[in-house]
């Protein structure tokens, strides 16, 4: 339909009649099967399973002298990735100080180490069954065989 004043084609907004009962049941089933996760929890789980946090440490190459390096590196990674400053993050995360977060970020992290950790995550994702299935769907040889 064209707008009578400007002559520009436009579409009317589609108004749905409401949510179908089957859609409501599907939503309830998904919520029941998929627990709610926090972003910090997701970062911590990937750190635990993939062990990307082991890439970080003091520039000397020695073992970190932090009380809980996994937890500290997870928190600092979360803070850096959300563009929060260390002191702002310390106001929202109990049990850590801004000084501690700043020290760990400045002394134990570098661009090279971050790239190595990212590579660990990418490689772990590539080993997942779902990644392999997606790759096989996109390969030209699978198209030729159908």
mmCIF file with all atom_site columns, C-alpha atoms in Angstrom:
data_model
loop_
_atom_site.group_PDB
_atom_site.id
_atom_site.type_symbol
_atom_site.label_atom_id
_atom_site.label_alt_id
_atom_site.label_comp_id
_atom_site.label_asym_id
_atom_site.label_entity_id
_atom_site.label_seq_id
_atom_site.pdbx_PDB_ins_code
_atom_site.Cartn_x
_atom_site.Cartn_y
_atom_site.Cartn_z
_atom_site.occupancy
_atom_site.B_iso_or_equiv
_atom_site.pdbx_formal_charge
_atom_site.auth_seq_id
_atom_site.auth_comp_id
_atom_site.auth_asym_id
_atom_site.auth_atom_id
_atom_site.pdbx_PDB_model_num
ATOM 1   C CA . UNK A 1 1   ? 0.000  0.000   0.000  1.00 0.00 ? 1   UNK A CA 1
ATOM 2   C CA . UNK A 1 2   ? 1.301  3.462   -0.840 1.00 0.00 ? 2   UNK A CA 1
ATOM 3   C CA . UNK A 1 3   ? 1.108  6.393   1.552  1.00 0.00 ? 3   UNK A CA 1
ATOM 4   C CA . UNK A 1 4   ? -1.381 8.853   -0.060 1.00 0.00 ? 4   UNK A CA 1
ATOM 5   C CA . UNK A 1 5   ? 0.611  11.938  1.004  1.00 0.00 ? 5   UNK A CA 1
ATOM 6   C CA . UNK A 1 6   ? 4.155  10.883  0.091  1.00 0.00 ? 6   UNK A CA 1
ATOM 7   C CA . UNK A 1 7   ? 3.572  8.017   -2.342 1.00 0.00 ? 7   UNK A CA 1
ATOM 8   C CA . UNK A 1 8   ? 6.104  5.892   -0.449 1.00 0.00 ? 8   UNK A CA 1
ATOM 9   C CA . UNK A 1 9   ? 5.217  2.207   -0.194 1.00 0.00 ? 9   UNK A CA 1
ATOM 10  C CA . UNK A 1 10  ? 4.577  1.023   3.363  1.00 0.00 ? 10  UNK A CA 1
ATOM 11  C CA . UNK A 1 11  ? 3.240  -2.016  5.149  1.00 0.00 ? 11  UNK A CA 1
ATOM 12  C CA . UNK A 1 12  ? 0.662  -2.148  7.894  1.00 0.00 ? 12  UNK A CA 1
ATOM 13  C CA . UNK A 1 13  ? 1.864  -3.418  11.231 1.00 0.00 ? 13  UNK A CA 1
ATOM 14  C CA . UNK A 1 14  ? 0.878  -7.041  11.753 1.00 0.00 ? 14  UNK A CA 1
ATOM 15  C CA . UNK A 1 15  ? -0.996 -7.637  14.976 1.00 0.00 ? 15  UNK A CA 1
ATOM 16  C CA . UNK A 1 16  ? -0.806 -11.153 16.350 1.00 0.00 ? 16  UNK A CA 1
ATOM 17  C CA . UNK A 1 17  ? -3.924 -12.675 17.864 1.00 0.00 ? 17  UNK A CA 1
ATOM 18  C CA . UNK A 1 18  ? -1.962 -13.742 20.925 1.00 0.00 ? 18  UNK A CA 1
ATOM 19  C CA . UNK A 1 19  ? 0.322  -16.559 21.880 1.00 0.00 ? 19  UNK A CA 1
ATOM 20  C CA . UNK A 1 20  ? -0.791 -20.044 20.933 1.00 0.00 ? 20  UNK A CA 1
ATOM 21  C CA . UNK A 1 21  ? -1.180 -22.573 23.756 1.00 0.00 ? 21  UNK A CA 1
ATOM 22  C CA . UNK A 1 22  ? 1.488  -24.762 22.122 1.00 0.00 ? 22  UNK A CA 1
ATOM 23  C CA . UNK A 1 23  ? 3.936  -21.835 22.176 1.00 0.00 ? 23  UNK A CA 1
ATOM 24  C CA . UNK A 1 24  ? 3.240  -21.280 25.869 1.00 0.00 ? 24  UNK A CA 1
ATOM 25  C CA . UNK A 1 25  ? 3.837  -24.975 26.620 1.00 0.00 ? 25  UNK A CA 1
ATOM 26  C CA . UNK A 1 26  ? 7.066  -24.890 24.607 1.00 0.00 ? 26  UNK A CA 1
ATOM 27  C CA . UNK A 1 27  ? 8.271  -21.824 26.517 1.00 0.00 ? 27  UNK A CA 1
ATOM 28  C CA . UNK A 1 28  ? 7.507  -23.490 29.857 1.00 0.00 ? 28  UNK A CA 1
ATOM 29  C CA . UNK A 1 29  ? 9.296  -26.679 28.809 1.00 0.00 ? 29  UNK A CA 1
ATOM 30  C CA . UNK A 1 30  ? 12.389 -24.756 27.681 1.00 0.00 ? 30  UNK A CA 1
ATOM 31  C CA . UNK A 1 31  ? 12.506 -22.829 30.960 1.00 0.00 ? 31  UNK A CA 1
ATOM 32  C CA . UNK A 1 32  ? 12.152 -26.069 32.923 1.00 0.00 ? 32  UNK A CA 1
ATOM 33  C CA . UNK A 1 33  ? 14.999 -27.785 31.041 1.00 0.00 ? 33  UNK A CA 1
ATOM 34  C CA . UNK A 1 34  ? 17.377 -24.846 30.696 1.00 0.00 ? 34  UNK A CA 1
ATOM 35  C CA . UNK A 1 35  ? 18.537 -23.419 34.003 1.00 0.00 ? 35  UNK A CA 1
ATOM 36  C CA . UNK A 1 36  ? 19.217 -19.717 34.212 1.00 0.00 ? 36  UNK A CA 1
ATOM 37  C CA . UNK A 1 37  ? 22.922 -18.912 34.175 1.00 0.00 ? 37  UNK A CA 1
ATOM 38  C CA . UNK A 1 38  ? 24.839 -15.770 35.002 1.00 0.00 ? 38  UNK A CA 1
ATOM 39  C CA . UNK A 1 39  ? 27.504 -14.399 32.710 1.00 0.00 ? 39  UNK A CA 1
ATOM 40  C CA . UNK A 1 40  ? 30.111 -14.727 35.462 1.00 0.00 ? 40  UNK A CA 1
ATOM 41  C CA . UNK A 1 41  ? 29.060 -18.358 35.950 1.00 0.00 ? 41  UNK A CA 1
ATOM 42  C CA . UNK A 1 42  ? 29.483 -19.079 32.240 1.00 0.00 ? 42  UNK A CA 1
ATOM 43  C CA . UNK A 1 43  ? 32.968 -17.551 32.237 1.00 0.00 ? 43  UNK A CA 1
ATOM 44  C CA . UNK A 1 44  ? 33.864 -19.622 35.318 1.00 0.00 ? 44  UNK A CA 1
ATOM 45  C CA . UNK A 1 45  ? 32.573 -22.862 33.753 1.00 0.00 ? 45  UNK A CA 1
ATOM 46  C CA . UNK A 1 46  ? 34.557 -22.354 30.557 1.00 0.00 ? 46  UNK A CA 1
ATOM 47  C CA . UNK A 1 47  ? 37.652 -21.539 32.620 1.00 0.00 ? 47  UNK A CA 1
ATOM 48  C CA . UNK A 1 48  ? 37.224 -24.742 34.616 1.00 0.00 ? 48  UNK A CA 1
ATOM 49  C CA . UNK A 1 49  ? 36.566 -27.058 31.655 1.00 0.00 ? 49  UNK A CA 1
ATOM 50  C CA . UNK A 1 50  ? 38.863 -25.530 29.023 1.00 0.00 ? 50  UNK A CA 1
ATOM 51  C CA . UNK A 1 51  ? 41.528 -24.289 31.462 1.00 0.00 ? 51  UNK A CA 1
ATOM 52  C CA . UNK A 1 52  ? 42.172 -21.119 29.441 1.00 0.00 ? 52  UNK A CA 1
ATOM 53  C CA . UNK A 1 53  ? 42.998 -19.338 32.692 1.00 0.00 ? 53  UNK A CA 1
ATOM 54  C CA . UNK A 1 54  ? 46.308 -21.230 32.892 1.00 0.00 ? 54  UNK A CA 1
ATOM 55  C CA . UNK A 1 55  ? 47.615 -18.972 30.107 1.00 0.00 ? 55  UNK A CA 1
ATOM 56  C CA . UNK A 1 56  ? 47.774 -16.038 32.514 1.00 0.00 ? 56  UNK A CA 1
ATOM 57  C CA . UNK A 1 57  ? 50.401 -15.440 35.138 1.00 0.00 ? 57  UNK A CA 1
ATOM 58  C CA . UNK A 1 58  ? 53.249 -13.188 36.190 1.00 0.00 ? 58  UNK A CA 1
ATOM 59  C CA . UNK A 1 59  ? 55.685 -12.048 33.486 1.00 0.00 ? 59  UNK A CA 1
ATOM 60  C CA . UNK A 1 60  ? 58.476 -14.080 35.126 1.00 0.00 ? 60  UNK A CA 1
ATOM 61  C CA . UNK A 1 61  ? 56.711 -17.276 34.080 1.00 0.00 ? 61  UNK A CA 1
ATOM 62  C CA . UNK A 1 62  ? 56.586 -18.562 37.662 1.00 0.00 ? 62  UNK A CA 1
ATOM 63  C CA . UNK A 1 63  ? 53.434 -19.920 39.207 1.00 0.00 ? 63  UNK A CA 1
ATOM 64  C CA . UNK A 1 64  ? 51.098 -17.139 40.366 1.00 0.00 ? 64  UNK A CA 1
ATOM 65  C CA . UNK A 1 65  ? 51.214 -16.435 44.096 1.00 0.00 ? 65  UNK A CA 1
ATOM 66  C CA . UNK A 1 66  ? 47.510 -15.591 44.222 1.00 0.00 ? 66  UNK A CA 1
ATOM 67  C CA . UNK A 1 67  ? 45.356 -17.436 46.755 1.00 0.00 ? 67  UNK A CA 1
ATOM 68  C CA . UNK A 1 68  ? 42.867 -18.629 44.123 1.00 0.00 ? 68  UNK A CA 1
ATOM 69  C CA . UNK A 1 69  ? 44.226 -17.910 40.643 1.00 0.00 ? 69  UNK A CA 1
ATOM 70  C CA . UNK A 1 70  ? 41.290 -19.511 38.799 1.00 0.00 ? 70  UNK A CA 1
ATOM 71  C CA . UNK A 1 71  ? 38.789 -17.276 40.565 1.00 0.00 ? 71  UNK A CA 1
ATOM 72  C CA . UNK A 1 72  ? 40.888 -14.136 40.273 1.00 0.00 ? 72  UNK A CA 1
ATOM 73  C CA . UNK A 1 73  ? 41.543 -14.664 36.563 1.00 0.00 ? 73  UNK A CA 1
ATOM 74  C CA . UNK A 1 74  ? 37.862 -15.334 35.926 1.00 0.00 ? 74  UNK A CA 1
ATOM 75  C CA . UNK A 1 75  ? 36.877 -12.137 37.726 1.00 0.00 ? 75  UNK A CA 1
ATOM 76  C CA . UNK A 1 76  ? 39.525 -10.049 35.952 1.00 0.00 ? 76  UNK A CA 1
ATOM 77  C CA . UNK A 1 77  ? 38.542 -11.527 32.568 1.00 0.00 ? 77  UNK A CA 1
ATOM 78  C CA . UNK A 1 78  ? 34.905 -10.694 33.261 1.00 0.00 ? 78  UNK A CA 1
ATOM 79  C CA . UNK A 1 79  ? 35.815 -7.170  34.351 1.00 0.00 ? 79  UNK A CA 1
ATOM 80  C CA . UNK A 1 80  ? 38.043 -6.552  31.326 1.00 0.00 ? 80  UNK A CA 1
ATOM 81  C CA . UNK A 1 81  ? 35.485 -7.963  28.865 1.00 0.00 ? 81  UNK A CA 1
ATOM 82  C CA . UNK A 1 82  ? 32.654 -5.845  30.248 1.00 0.00 ? 82  UNK A CA 1
ATOM 83  C CA . UNK A 1 83  ? 34.827 -2.698  30.137 1.00 0.00 ? 83  UNK A CA 1
ATOM 84  C CA . UNK A 1 84  ? 34.381 -2.111  33.836 1.00 0.00 ? 84  UNK A CA 1
ATOM 85  C CA . UNK A 1 85  ? 37.234 -0.567  35.718 1.00 0.00 ? 85  UNK A CA 1
ATOM 86  C CA . UNK A 1 86  ? 38.754 -2.535  38.597 1.00 0.00 ? 86  UNK A CA 1
ATOM 87  C CA . UNK A 1 87  ? 37.483 -0.142  41.266 1.00 0.00 ? 87  UNK A CA 1
ATOM 88  C CA . UNK A 1 88  ? 33.993 -0.032  39.785 1.00 0.00 ? 88  UNK A CA 1
ATOM 89  C CA . UNK A 1 89  ? 33.924 -3.832  39.684 1.00 0.00 ? 89  UNK A CA 1
ATOM 90  C CA . UNK A 1 90  ? 35.127 -4.080  43.285 1.00 0.00 ? 90  UNK A CA 1
ATOM 91  C CA . UNK A 1 91  ? 32.079 -2.084  44.382 1.00 0.00 ? 91  UNK A CA 1
ATOM 92  C CA . UNK A 1 92  ? 29.815 -4.741  42.835 1.00 0.00 ? 92  UNK A CA 1
ATOM 93  C CA . UNK A 1 93  ? 31.760 -7.941  43.517 1.00 0.00 ? 93  UNK A CA 1
ATOM 94  C CA . UNK A 1 94  ? 32.147 -8.873  47.184 1.00 0.00 ? 94  UNK A CA 1
ATOM 95  C CA . UNK A 1 95  ? 35.451 -10.256 48.384 1.00 0.00 ? 95  UNK A CA 1
ATOM 96  C CA . UNK A 1 96  ? 37.806 -8.414  46.015 1.00 0.00 ? 96  UNK A CA 1
ATOM 97  C CA . UNK A 1 97  ? 39.419 -5.007  46.126 1.00 0.00 ? 97  UNK A CA 1
ATOM 98  C CA . UNK A 1 98  ? 40.004 -2.624  43.277 1.00 0.00 ? 98  UNK A CA 1
ATOM 99  C CA . UNK A 1 99  ? 43.718 -2.701  44.008 1.00 0.00 ? 99  UNK A CA 1
ATOM 100 C CA . UNK A 1 100 ? 43.818 -6.484  43.731 1.00 0.00 ? 100 UNK A CA 1
ATOM 101 C CA . UNK A 1 101 ? 41.903 -6.509  40.424 1.00 0.00 ? 101 UNK A CA 1
ATOM 102 C CA . UNK A 1 102 ? 44.102 -3.746  39.041 1.00 0.00 ? 102 UNK A CA 1
ATOM 103 C CA . UNK A 1 103 ? 47.289 -5.546  40.083 1.00 0.00 ? 103 UNK A CA 1
ATOM 104 C CA . UNK A 1 104 ? 46.238 -8.846  38.524 1.00 0.00 ? 104 UNK A CA 1
ATOM 105 C CA . UNK A 1 105 ? 45.086 -7.143  35.310 1.00 0.00 ? 105 UNK A CA 1
ATOM 106 C CA . UNK A 1 106 ? 48.323 -5.173  34.944 1.00 0.00 ? 106 UNK A CA 1
ATOM 107 C CA . UNK A 1 107 ? 50.802 -7.831  36.047 1.00 0.00 ? 107 UNK A CA 1
ATOM 108 C CA . UNK A 1 108 ? 49.288 -11.136 34.900 1.00 0.00 ? 108 UNK A CA 1
ATOM 109 C CA . UNK A 1 109 ? 47.519 -10.269 31.624 1.00 0.00 ? 109 UNK A CA 1
ATOM 110 C CA . UNK A 1 110 ? 48.868 -9.240  28.214 1.00 0.00 ? 110 UNK A CA 1
ATOM 111 C CA . UNK A 1 111 ? 47.520 -9.151  24.666 1.00 0.00 ? 111 UNK A CA 1
ATOM 112 C CA . UNK A 1 112 ? 49.625 -12.191 23.748 1.00 0.00 ? 112 UNK A CA 1
ATOM 113 C CA . UNK A 1 113 ? 48.269 -14.192 26.693 1.00 0.00 ? 113 UNK A CA 1
ATOM 114 C CA . UNK A 1 114 ? 44.698 -13.103 25.944 1.00 0.00 ? 114 UNK A CA 1
ATOM 115 C CA . UNK A 1 115 ? 45.097 -14.263 22.334 1.00 0.00 ? 115 UNK A CA 1
ATOM 116 C CA . UNK A 1 116 ? 46.382 -17.637 23.535 1.00 0.00 ? 116 UNK A CA 1
ATOM 117 C CA . UNK A 1 117 ? 43.373 -17.994 25.849 1.00 0.00 ? 117 UNK A CA 1
ATOM 118 C CA . UNK A 1 118 ? 41.019 -17.078 23.002 1.00 0.00 ? 118 UNK A CA 1
ATOM 119 C CA . UNK A 1 119 ? 42.712 -19.705 20.825 1.00 0.00 ? 119 UNK A CA 1
ATOM 120 C CA . UNK A 1 120 ? 42.103 -22.292 23.566 1.00 0.00 ? 120 UNK A CA 1
ATOM 121 C CA . UNK A 1 121 ? 38.393 -21.425 23.579 1.00 0.00 ? 121 UNK A CA 1
ATOM 122 C CA . UNK A 1 122 ? 38.089 -21.479 19.792 1.00 0.00 ? 122 UNK A CA 1
ATOM 123 C CA . UNK A 1 123 ? 39.843 -24.844 19.604 1.00 0.00 ? 123 UNK A CA 1
ATOM 124 C CA . UNK A 1 124 ? 37.635 -26.285 22.355 1.00 0.00 ? 124 UNK A CA 1
ATOM 125 C CA . UNK A 1 125 ? 34.538 -25.077 20.513 1.00 0.00 ? 125 UNK A CA 1
ATOM 126 C CA . UNK A 1 126 ? 35.772 -26.653 17.275 1.00 0.00 ? 126 UNK A CA 1
ATOM 127 C CA . UNK A 1 127 ? 36.009 -30.029 19.062 1.00 0.00 ? 127 UNK A CA 1
ATOM 128 C CA . UNK A 1 128 ? 32.338 -29.951 20.095 1.00 0.00 ? 128 UNK A CA 1
ATOM 129 C CA . UNK A 1 129 ? 29.959 -32.326 18.326 1.00 0.00 ? 129 UNK A CA 1
ATOM 130 C CA . UNK A 1 130 ? 27.666 -29.470 17.322 1.00 0.00 ? 130 UNK A CA 1
ATOM 131 C CA . UNK A 1 131 ? 30.557 -27.643 15.633 1.00 0.00 ? 131 UNK A CA 1
ATOM 132 C CA . UNK A 1 132 ? 31.478 -30.748 13.697 1.00 0.00 ? 132 UNK A CA 1
ATOM 133 C CA . UNK A 1 133 ? 27.853 -31.198 12.618 1.00 0.00 ? 133 UNK A CA 1
ATOM 134 C CA . UNK A 1 134 ? 27.622 -27.586 11.421 1.00 0.00 ? 134 UNK A CA 1
ATOM 135 C CA . UNK A 1 135 ? 30.861 -27.914 9.472  1.00 0.00 ? 135 UNK A CA 1
ATOM 136 C CA . UNK A 1 136 ? 29.662 -31.068 7.728  1.00 0.00 ? 136 UNK A CA 1
ATOM 137 C CA . UNK A 1 137 ? 26.435 -29.322 6.731  1.00 0.00 ? 137 UNK A CA 1
ATOM 138 C CA . UNK A 1 138 ? 28.358 -26.503 5.086  1.00 0.00 ? 138 UNK A CA 1
ATOM 139 C CA . UNK A 1 139 ? 30.975 -28.553 3.262  1.00 0.00 ? 139 UNK A CA 1
ATOM 140 C CA . UNK A 1 140 ? 30.559 -28.776 -0.532 1.00 0.00 ? 140 UNK A CA 1
ATOM 141 C CA . UNK A 1 141 ? 31.172 -32.545 -0.460 1.00 0.00 ? 141 UNK A CA 1
ATOM 142 C CA . UNK A 1 142 ? 28.032 -33.078 1.614  1.00 0.00 ? 142 UNK A CA 1
ATOM 143 C CA . UNK A 1 143 ? 26.026 -31.117 -0.984 1.00 0.00 ? 143 UNK A CA 1
ATOM 144 C CA . UNK A 1 144 ? 27.321 -33.293 -3.775 1.00 0.00 ? 144 UNK A CA 1
ATOM 145 C CA . UNK A 1 145 ? 26.312 -36.495 -2.036 1.00 0.00 ? 145 UNK A CA 1
ATOM 146 C CA . UNK A 1 146 ? 22.651 -35.467 -1.626 1.00 0.00 ? 146 UNK A CA 1
#
